[in-house]
Amino acid sequence: MSGTLRIVTPSTLIRPHDHVDLNFSDDLTLRFNDARRFGSILWQPKQTQHRLLHNLGVEPLSDDFSTDYLRTFARKTRRPIKSLLMDSKIVVGIGNIYANEALFRAGIRPTRRSHKVSKQETVRIVADCKSILQEAIEVGGTTLKDFIGVDGQQGYFKIKLKVYGRSGLGCVQCQTVLKKIILGQRQTVYCPRCQR
């Protein structure tokens, strides 16, 4: 997404889209900037869990996100596998870009019904989700418009994208024209030949 949290001094000039300052006793301020207004700041008392966090799924880079875990959910639904991967009640943090890329790497068509994905294919999906996310983290994420990392730099995973944002271009593996569809109200790009 977009938006930043920055540590500044209270006298630092306010920029457009700076919405909240949290001032600390050491003369530092945590400043929240969010041009697209997707973010929020919520106060939560100690020893309680916020209702928005209560039903979140597992972290994708944790050991909890495993083949058996994903298959437990996949077997029970006819939803497309991409929609399942992007369901934050099952697994958090696999957004649209990374779901597209992981499924391309795994050779699985995003529209494939989850219950039809085999165990071996699920092994690949889980491994490729983890590796795509790790690679993106190492290069600072994916900057498409205005995203910047905590260091103020853009993310460079964009140059590694194989399918996302490349509809109408040739597949990097087979040169078949990449197809774009809307799935779950999100842009979905895939290779009709390499992904089955």
PDB file of C-alpha atoms in Angstrom:
ATOM      1  CA  MET A   1       0.000   0.000   0.000  1.00  0.00           C
ATOM      2  CA  SER A   2       1.184   3.501   0.649  1.00  0.00           C
ATOM      3  CA  GLY A   3       1.697   5.859   3.548  1.00  0.00           C
ATOM      4  CA  THR A   4       4.517   6.277   6.013  1.00  0.00           C
ATOM      5  CA  LEU A   5       5.349   6.484   9.684  1.00  0.00           C
ATOM      6  CA  ARG A   6       8.325   8.788  10.256  1.00  0.00           C
ATOM      7  CA  ILE A   7      10.262   9.783  13.368  1.00  0.00           C
ATOM      8  CA  VAL A   8      10.710  13.549  13.250  1.00  0.00           C
ATOM      9  CA  THR A   9      11.157  16.448  15.666  1.00  0.00           C
ATOM     10  CA  PRO A  10       7.951  18.324  16.580  1.00  0.00           C
ATOM     11  CA  SER A  11       9.196  21.366  14.635  1.00  0.00           C
ATOM     12  CA  THR A  12       9.562  19.430  11.354  1.00  0.00           C
ATOM     13  CA  LEU A  13       7.382  21.071   8.726  1.00  0.00           C
ATOM     14  CA  ILE A  14       4.098  19.309   8.074  1.00  0.00           C
ATOM     15  CA  ARG A  15       3.875  17.908   4.556  1.00  0.00           C
ATOM     16  CA  PRO A  16       0.749  17.279   2.527  1.00  0.00           C
ATOM     17  CA  HIS A  17      -1.132  14.222   3.818  1.00  0.00           C
ATOM     18  CA  ASP A  18       0.511  14.277   7.276  1.00  0.00           C
ATOM     19  CA  HIS A  19      -2.518  13.388   9.393  1.00  0.00           C
ATOM     20  CA  VAL A  20      -1.411  12.436  12.915  1.00  0.00           C
ATOM     21  CA  ASP A  21       1.496  13.306  15.207  1.00  0.00           C
ATOM     22  CA  LEU A  22       2.250  11.266  18.332  1.00  0.00           C
ATOM     23  CA  ASN A  23       4.583  13.340  20.502  1.00  0.00           C
ATOM     24  CA  PHE A  24       6.951  11.618  22.915  1.00  0.00           C
ATOM     25  CA  SER A  25       8.695  12.983  26.010  1.00  0.00           C
ATOM     26  CA  ASP A  26      12.149  12.733  24.360  1.00  0.00           C
ATOM     27  CA  ASP A  27      11.240  15.537  21.919  1.00  0.00           C
ATOM     28  CA  LEU A  28      10.518  13.122  19.084  1.00  0.00           C
ATOM     29  CA  THR A  29       7.319  12.743  17.100  1.00  0.00           C
ATOM     30  CA  LEU A  30       5.921   9.756  15.243  1.00  0.00           C
ATOM     31  CA  ARG A  31       4.211  11.259  12.179  1.00  0.00           C
ATOM     32  CA  PHE A  32       1.635   9.386  10.109  1.00  0.00           C
ATOM     33  CA  ASN A  33       1.317  10.327   6.423  1.00  0.00           C
ATOM     34  CA  ASP A  34      -1.289   8.660   4.202  1.00  0.00           C
ATOM     35  CA  ALA A  35      -2.211  10.244   0.856  1.00  0.00           C
ATOM     36  CA  ARG A  36      -4.631   7.473  -0.142  1.00  0.00           C
ATOM     37  CA  ARG A  37      -6.222   7.281   3.326  1.00  0.00           C
ATOM     38  CA  PHE A  38      -6.168   3.484   3.487  1.00  0.00           C
ATOM     39  CA  GLY A  39      -4.474   3.410   6.876  1.00  0.00           C
ATOM     40  CA  SER A  40      -5.711   4.141  10.360  1.00  0.00           C
ATOM     41  CA  ILE A  41      -4.416   4.533  13.887  1.00  0.00           C
ATOM     42  CA  LEU A  42      -6.367   2.643  16.521  1.00  0.00           C
ATOM     43  CA  TRP A  43      -5.851   2.727  20.279  1.00  0.00           C
ATOM     44  CA  GLN A  44      -5.949  -0.665  21.945  1.00  0.00           C
ATOM     45  CA  PRO A  45      -5.893  -1.238  25.715  1.00  0.00           C
ATOM     46  CA  LYS A  46      -3.330  -3.703  27.077  1.00  0.00           C
ATOM     47  CA  GLN A  47      -4.255  -7.386  27.231  1.00  0.00           C
ATOM     48  CA  THR A  48      -6.987  -7.006  24.603  1.00  0.00           C
ATOM     49  CA  GLN A  49      -7.163  -7.826  20.944  1.00  0.00           C
ATOM     50  CA  HIS A  50      -8.735  -5.445  18.456  1.00  0.00           C
ATOM     51  CA  ARG A  51     -11.718  -6.797  16.548  1.00  0.00           C
ATOM     52  CA  LEU A  52      -9.997  -6.100  13.194  1.00  0.00           C
ATOM     53  CA  LEU A  53      -7.062  -8.293  14.195  1.00  0.00           C
ATOM     54  CA  HIS A  54      -9.009 -11.054  15.902  1.00  0.00           C
ATOM     55  CA  ASN A  55      -9.739 -13.174  12.813  1.00  0.00           C
ATOM     56  CA  LEU A  56      -6.503 -12.740  10.878  1.00  0.00           C
ATOM     57  CA  GLY A  57      -4.849 -15.775   9.361  1.00  0.00           C
ATOM     58  CA  VAL A  58      -1.237 -16.848   9.687  1.00  0.00           C
ATOM     59  CA  GLU A  59       1.820 -14.932   8.552  1.00  0.00           C
ATOM     60  CA  PRO A  60       3.002 -16.226   5.151  1.00  0.00           C
ATOM     61  CA  LEU A  61       6.684 -16.338   6.145  1.00  0.00           C
ATOM     62  CA  SER A  62       5.982 -18.307   9.314  1.00  0.00           C
ATOM     63  CA  ASP A  63       6.129 -22.078   9.671  1.00  0.00           C
ATOM     64  CA  ASP A  64       2.357 -21.986  10.263  1.00  0.00           C
ATOM     65  CA  PHE A  65       1.817 -21.252   6.562  1.00  0.00           C
ATOM     66  CA  SER A  66       2.425 -24.778   5.303  1.00  0.00           C
ATOM     67  CA  THR A  67       1.166 -27.134   2.637  1.00  0.00           C
ATOM     68  CA  ASP A  68      -1.130 -28.910   5.096  1.00  0.00           C
ATOM     69  CA  TYR A  69      -2.473 -25.614   6.415  1.00  0.00           C
ATOM     70  CA  LEU A  70      -3.336 -24.257   2.947  1.00  0.00           C
ATOM     71  CA  ARG A  71      -4.786 -27.581   1.790  1.00  0.00           C
ATOM     72  CA  THR A  72      -7.134 -27.616   4.793  1.00  0.00           C
ATOM     73  CA  PHE A  73      -8.828 -24.502   3.398  1.00  0.00           C
ATOM     74  CA  ALA A  74      -8.382 -25.271  -0.309  1.00  0.00           C
ATOM     75  CA  ARG A  75     -10.178 -28.628  -0.128  1.00  0.00           C
ATOM     76  CA  LYS A  76     -13.290 -26.962   1.311  1.00  0.00           C
ATOM     77  CA  THR A  77     -13.883 -24.309  -1.339  1.00  0.00           C
ATOM     78  CA  ARG A  78     -14.477 -23.809  -5.031  1.00  0.00           C
ATOM     79  CA  ARG A  79     -13.058 -20.268  -4.864  1.00  0.00           C
ATOM     80  CA  PRO A  80     -10.216 -19.458  -7.243  1.00  0.00           C
ATOM     81  CA  ILE A  81      -6.831 -20.201  -5.691  1.00  0.00           C
ATOM     82  CA  LYS A  82      -5.742 -16.568  -6.047  1.00  0.00           C
ATOM     83  CA  SER A  83      -8.758 -15.423  -4.024  1.00  0.00           C
ATOM     84  CA  LEU A  84      -7.906 -17.961  -1.334  1.00  0.00           C
ATOM     85  CA  LEU A  85      -4.309 -16.704  -1.114  1.00  0.00           C
ATOM     86  CA  MET A  86      -5.515 -13.117  -0.758  1.00  0.00           C
ATOM     87  CA  ASP A  87      -8.028 -13.915   1.999  1.00  0.00           C
ATOM     88  CA  SER A  88      -6.590 -12.299   5.141  1.00  0.00           C
ATOM     89  CA  LYS A  89      -8.644 -14.648   7.331  1.00  0.00           C
ATOM     90  CA  ILE A  90      -6.485 -17.483   5.975  1.00  0.00           C
ATOM     91  CA  VAL A  91      -3.109 -15.861   5.372  1.00  0.00           C
ATOM     92  CA  VAL A  92      -2.105 -12.210   5.788  1.00  0.00           C
ATOM     93  CA  GLY A  93       0.237 -10.210   3.622  1.00  0.00           C
ATOM     94  CA  ILE A  94      -0.108 -11.889   0.240  1.00  0.00           C
ATOM     95  CA  GLY A  95      -1.412  -8.973  -1.778  1.00  0.00           C
ATOM     96  CA  ASN A  96      -2.453  -8.811  -5.387  1.00  0.00           C
ATOM     97  CA  ILE A  97       1.005  -8.336  -6.877  1.00  0.00           C
ATOM     98  CA  TYR A  98       2.607 -11.158  -4.908  1.00  0.00           C
ATOM     99  CA  ALA A  99      -0.281 -13.586  -5.467  1.00  0.00           C
ATOM    100  CA  ASN A 100       0.052 -13.033  -9.235  1.00  0.00           C
ATOM    101  CA  GLU A 101       3.798 -13.572  -9.135  1.00  0.00           C
ATOM    102  CA  ALA A 102       3.744 -16.624  -6.847  1.00  0.00           C
ATOM    103  CA  LEU A 103       1.102 -18.388  -8.935  1.00  0.00           C
ATOM    104  CA  PHE A 104       3.083 -17.687 -12.108  1.00  0.00           C
ATOM    105  CA  ARG A 105       6.208 -19.146 -10.543  1.00  0.00           C
ATOM    106  CA  ALA A 106       4.225 -22.177  -9.335  1.00  0.00           C
ATOM    107  CA  GLY A 107       2.681 -22.652 -12.789  1.00  0.00           C
ATOM    108  CA  ILE A 108      -0.879 -22.471 -11.426  1.00  0.00           C
ATOM    109  CA  ARG A 109      -3.605 -20.483 -13.176  1.00  0.00           C
ATOM    110  CA  PRO A 110      -5.117 -17.930 -10.744  1.00  0.00           C
ATOM    111  CA  THR A 111      -8.658 -18.953 -11.704  1.00  0.00           C
ATOM    112  CA  ARG A 112      -8.115 -22.627 -10.825  1.00  0.00           C
ATOM    113  CA  ARG A 113     -10.666 -23.761  -8.268  1.00  0.00           C
ATOM    114  CA  SER A 114      -8.928 -24.252  -4.936  1.00  0.00           C
ATOM    115  CA  HIS A 115     -10.342 -27.723  -4.356  1.00  0.00           C
ATOM    116  CA  LYS A 116      -8.782 -28.874  -7.653  1.00  0.00           C
ATOM    117  CA  VAL A 117      -5.233 -27.880  -6.646  1.00  0.00           C
ATOM    118  CA  SER A 118      -3.201 -31.016  -5.892  1.00  0.00           C
ATOM    119  CA  LYS A 119      -0.981 -31.536  -2.861  1.00  0.00           C
ATOM    120  CA  GLN A 120       2.167 -31.236  -4.996  1.00  0.00           C
ATOM    121  CA  GLU A 121       0.882 -27.999  -6.521  1.00  0.00           C
ATOM    122  CA  THR A 122       0.109 -26.699  -3.021  1.00  0.00           C
ATOM    123  CA  VAL A 123       3.709 -27.456  -2.017  1.00  0.00           C
ATOM    124  CA  ARG A 124       4.868 -25.238  -4.902  1.00  0.00           C
ATOM    125  CA  ILE A 125       2.379 -22.462  -4.115  1.00  0.00           C
ATOM    126  CA  VAL A 126       3.432 -22.242  -0.464  1.00  0.00           C
ATOM    127  CA  ALA A 127       7.141 -22.323  -1.326  1.00  0.00           C
ATOM    128  CA  ASP A 128       6.731 -19.755  -4.084  1.00  0.00           C
ATOM    129  CA  CYS A 129       4.647 -17.405  -1.923  1.00  0.00           C
ATOM    130  CA  LYS A 130       7.403 -17.475   0.680  1.00  0.00           C
ATOM    131  CA  SER A 131      10.231 -16.991  -1.823  1.00  0.00           C
ATOM    132  CA  ILE A 132       8.473 -14.168  -3.722  1.00  0.00           C
ATOM    133  CA  LEU A 133       7.752 -12.306  -0.481  1.00  0.00           C
ATOM    134  CA  GLN A 134      11.306 -12.802   0.792  1.00  0.00           C
ATOM    135  CA  GLU A 135      12.790 -11.572  -2.491  1.00  0.00           C
ATOM    136  CA  ALA A 136      10.515  -8.514  -2.436  1.00  0.00           C
ATOM    137  CA  ILE A 137      11.485  -7.705   1.159  1.00  0.00           C
ATOM    138  CA  GLU A 138      15.175  -7.913   0.271  1.00  0.00           C
ATOM    139  CA  VAL A 139      14.791  -5.220  -2.416  1.00  0.00           C
ATOM    140  CA  GLY A 140      12.398  -2.982  -0.483  1.00  0.00           C
ATOM    141  CA  GLY A 141       9.036  -4.084  -1.883  1.00  0.00           C
ATOM    142  CA  THR A 142       7.342  -3.049  -5.100  1.00  0.00           C
ATOM    143  CA  THR A 143       7.047   0.632  -5.978  1.00  0.00           C
ATOM    144  CA  LEU A 144       4.318   1.216  -8.527  1.00  0.00           C
ATOM    145  CA  LYS A 145       3.289   4.797  -7.763  1.00  0.00           C
ATOM    146  CA  ASP A 146       4.134   6.522  -4.507  1.00  0.00           C
ATOM    147  CA  PHE A 147       5.298   3.758  -2.170  1.00  0.00           C
ATOM    148  CA  ILE A 148       8.525   4.311  -0.274  1.00  0.00           C
ATOM    149  CA  GLY A 149      10.153   2.181   2.389  1.00  0.00           C
ATOM    150  CA  VAL A 150      11.081   3.250   5.912  1.00  0.00           C
ATOM    151  CA  ASP A 151      14.454   4.372   4.572  1.00  0.00           C
ATOM    152  CA  GLY A 152      12.733   6.776   2.151  1.00  0.00           C
ATOM    153  CA  GLN A 153      13.724   4.679  -0.857  1.00  0.00           C
ATOM    154  CA  GLN A 154      11.553   3.069  -3.494  1.00  0.00           C
ATOM    155  CA  GLY A 155      11.184  -0.704  -3.646  1.00  0.00           C
ATOM    156  CA  TYR A 156      12.873  -2.402  -6.571  1.00  0.00           C
ATOM    157  CA  PHE A 157      10.921  -5.651  -6.875  1.00  0.00           C
ATOM    158  CA  LYS A 158       9.018  -4.038  -9.772  1.00  0.00           C
ATOM    159  CA  ILE A 159      11.920  -4.844 -12.095  1.00  0.00           C
ATOM    160  CA  LYS A 160      11.521  -8.544 -11.222  1.00  0.00           C
ATOM    161  CA  LEU A 161       7.781  -8.770 -11.976  1.00  0.00           C
ATOM    162  CA  LYS A 162       7.071 -11.540 -14.473  1.00  0.00           C
ATOM    163  CA  VAL A 163       3.306 -11.102 -14.914  1.00  0.00           C
ATOM    164  CA  TYR A 164       1.818  -8.302 -12.828  1.00  0.00           C
ATOM    165  CA  GLY A 165       1.385  -5.148 -14.924  1.00  0.00           C
ATOM    166  CA  ARG A 166       2.604  -6.926 -18.070  1.00  0.00           C
ATOM    167  CA  SER A 167      -0.697  -7.860 -19.753  1.00  0.00           C
ATOM    168  CA  GLY A 168      -0.434  -7.907 -23.518  1.00  0.00           C
ATOM    169  CA  LEU A 169       3.308  -8.558 -23.407  1.00  0.00           C
ATOM    170  CA  GLY A 170       5.037 -11.851 -24.091  1.00  0.00           C
ATOM    171  CA  CYS A 171       5.558 -14.347 -21.276  1.00  0.00           C
ATOM    172  CA  VAL A 172       9.171 -14.322 -20.083  1.00  0.00           C
ATOM    173  CA  GLN A 173       9.235 -18.128 -20.364  1.00  0.00           C
ATOM    174  CA  CYS A 174       7.324 -18.962 -23.550  1.00  0.00           C
ATOM    175  CA  GLN A 175       6.483 -15.616 -25.251  1.00  0.00           C
ATOM    176  CA  THR A 176       2.719 -16.346 -25.217  1.00  0.00           C
ATOM    177  CA  VAL A 177       0.803 -13.084 -24.776  1.00  0.00           C
ATOM    178  CA  LEU A 178      -0.072 -12.573 -21.100  1.00  0.00           C
ATOM    179  CA  LYS A 179      -3.780 -12.330 -20.395  1.00  0.00           C
ATOM    180  CA  LYS A 180      -5.441  -9.862 -18.000  1.00  0.00           C
ATOM    181  CA  ILE A 181      -8.730 -10.538 -16.247  1.00  0.00           C
ATOM    182  CA  ILE A 182     -10.484  -9.107 -13.210  1.00  0.00           C
ATOM    183  CA  LEU A 183     -10.723 -11.621 -10.384  1.00  0.00           C
ATOM    184  CA  GLY A 184     -12.170 -10.600  -7.045  1.00  0.00           C
ATOM    185  CA  GLN A 185     -12.176  -6.975  -8.261  1.00  0.00           C
ATOM    186  CA  ARG A 186      -8.415  -7.095  -8.729  1.00  0.00           C
ATOM    187  CA  GLN A 187      -6.259  -7.077 -11.838  1.00  0.00           C
ATOM    188  CA  THR A 188      -5.018 -10.573 -12.496  1.00  0.00           C
ATOM    189  CA  VAL A 189      -2.393 -11.331 -15.130  1.00  0.00           C
ATOM    190  CA  TYR A 190      -1.265 -14.805 -16.125  1.00  0.00           C
ATOM    191  CA  CYS A 191       0.232 -16.860 -18.931  1.00  0.00           C
ATOM    192  CA  PRO A 192      -2.425 -19.094 -20.535  1.00  0.00           C
ATOM    193  CA  ARG A 193       0.290 -21.546 -21.575  1.00  0.00           C
ATOM    194  CA  CYS A 194       2.630 -21.760 -18.567  1.00  0.00           C
ATOM    195  CA  GLN A 195      -0.082 -21.637 -15.921  1.00  0.00           C
ATOM    196  CA  ARG A 196      -2.562 -24.513 -15.831  1.00  0.00           C
TER     197      ARG A 196
END
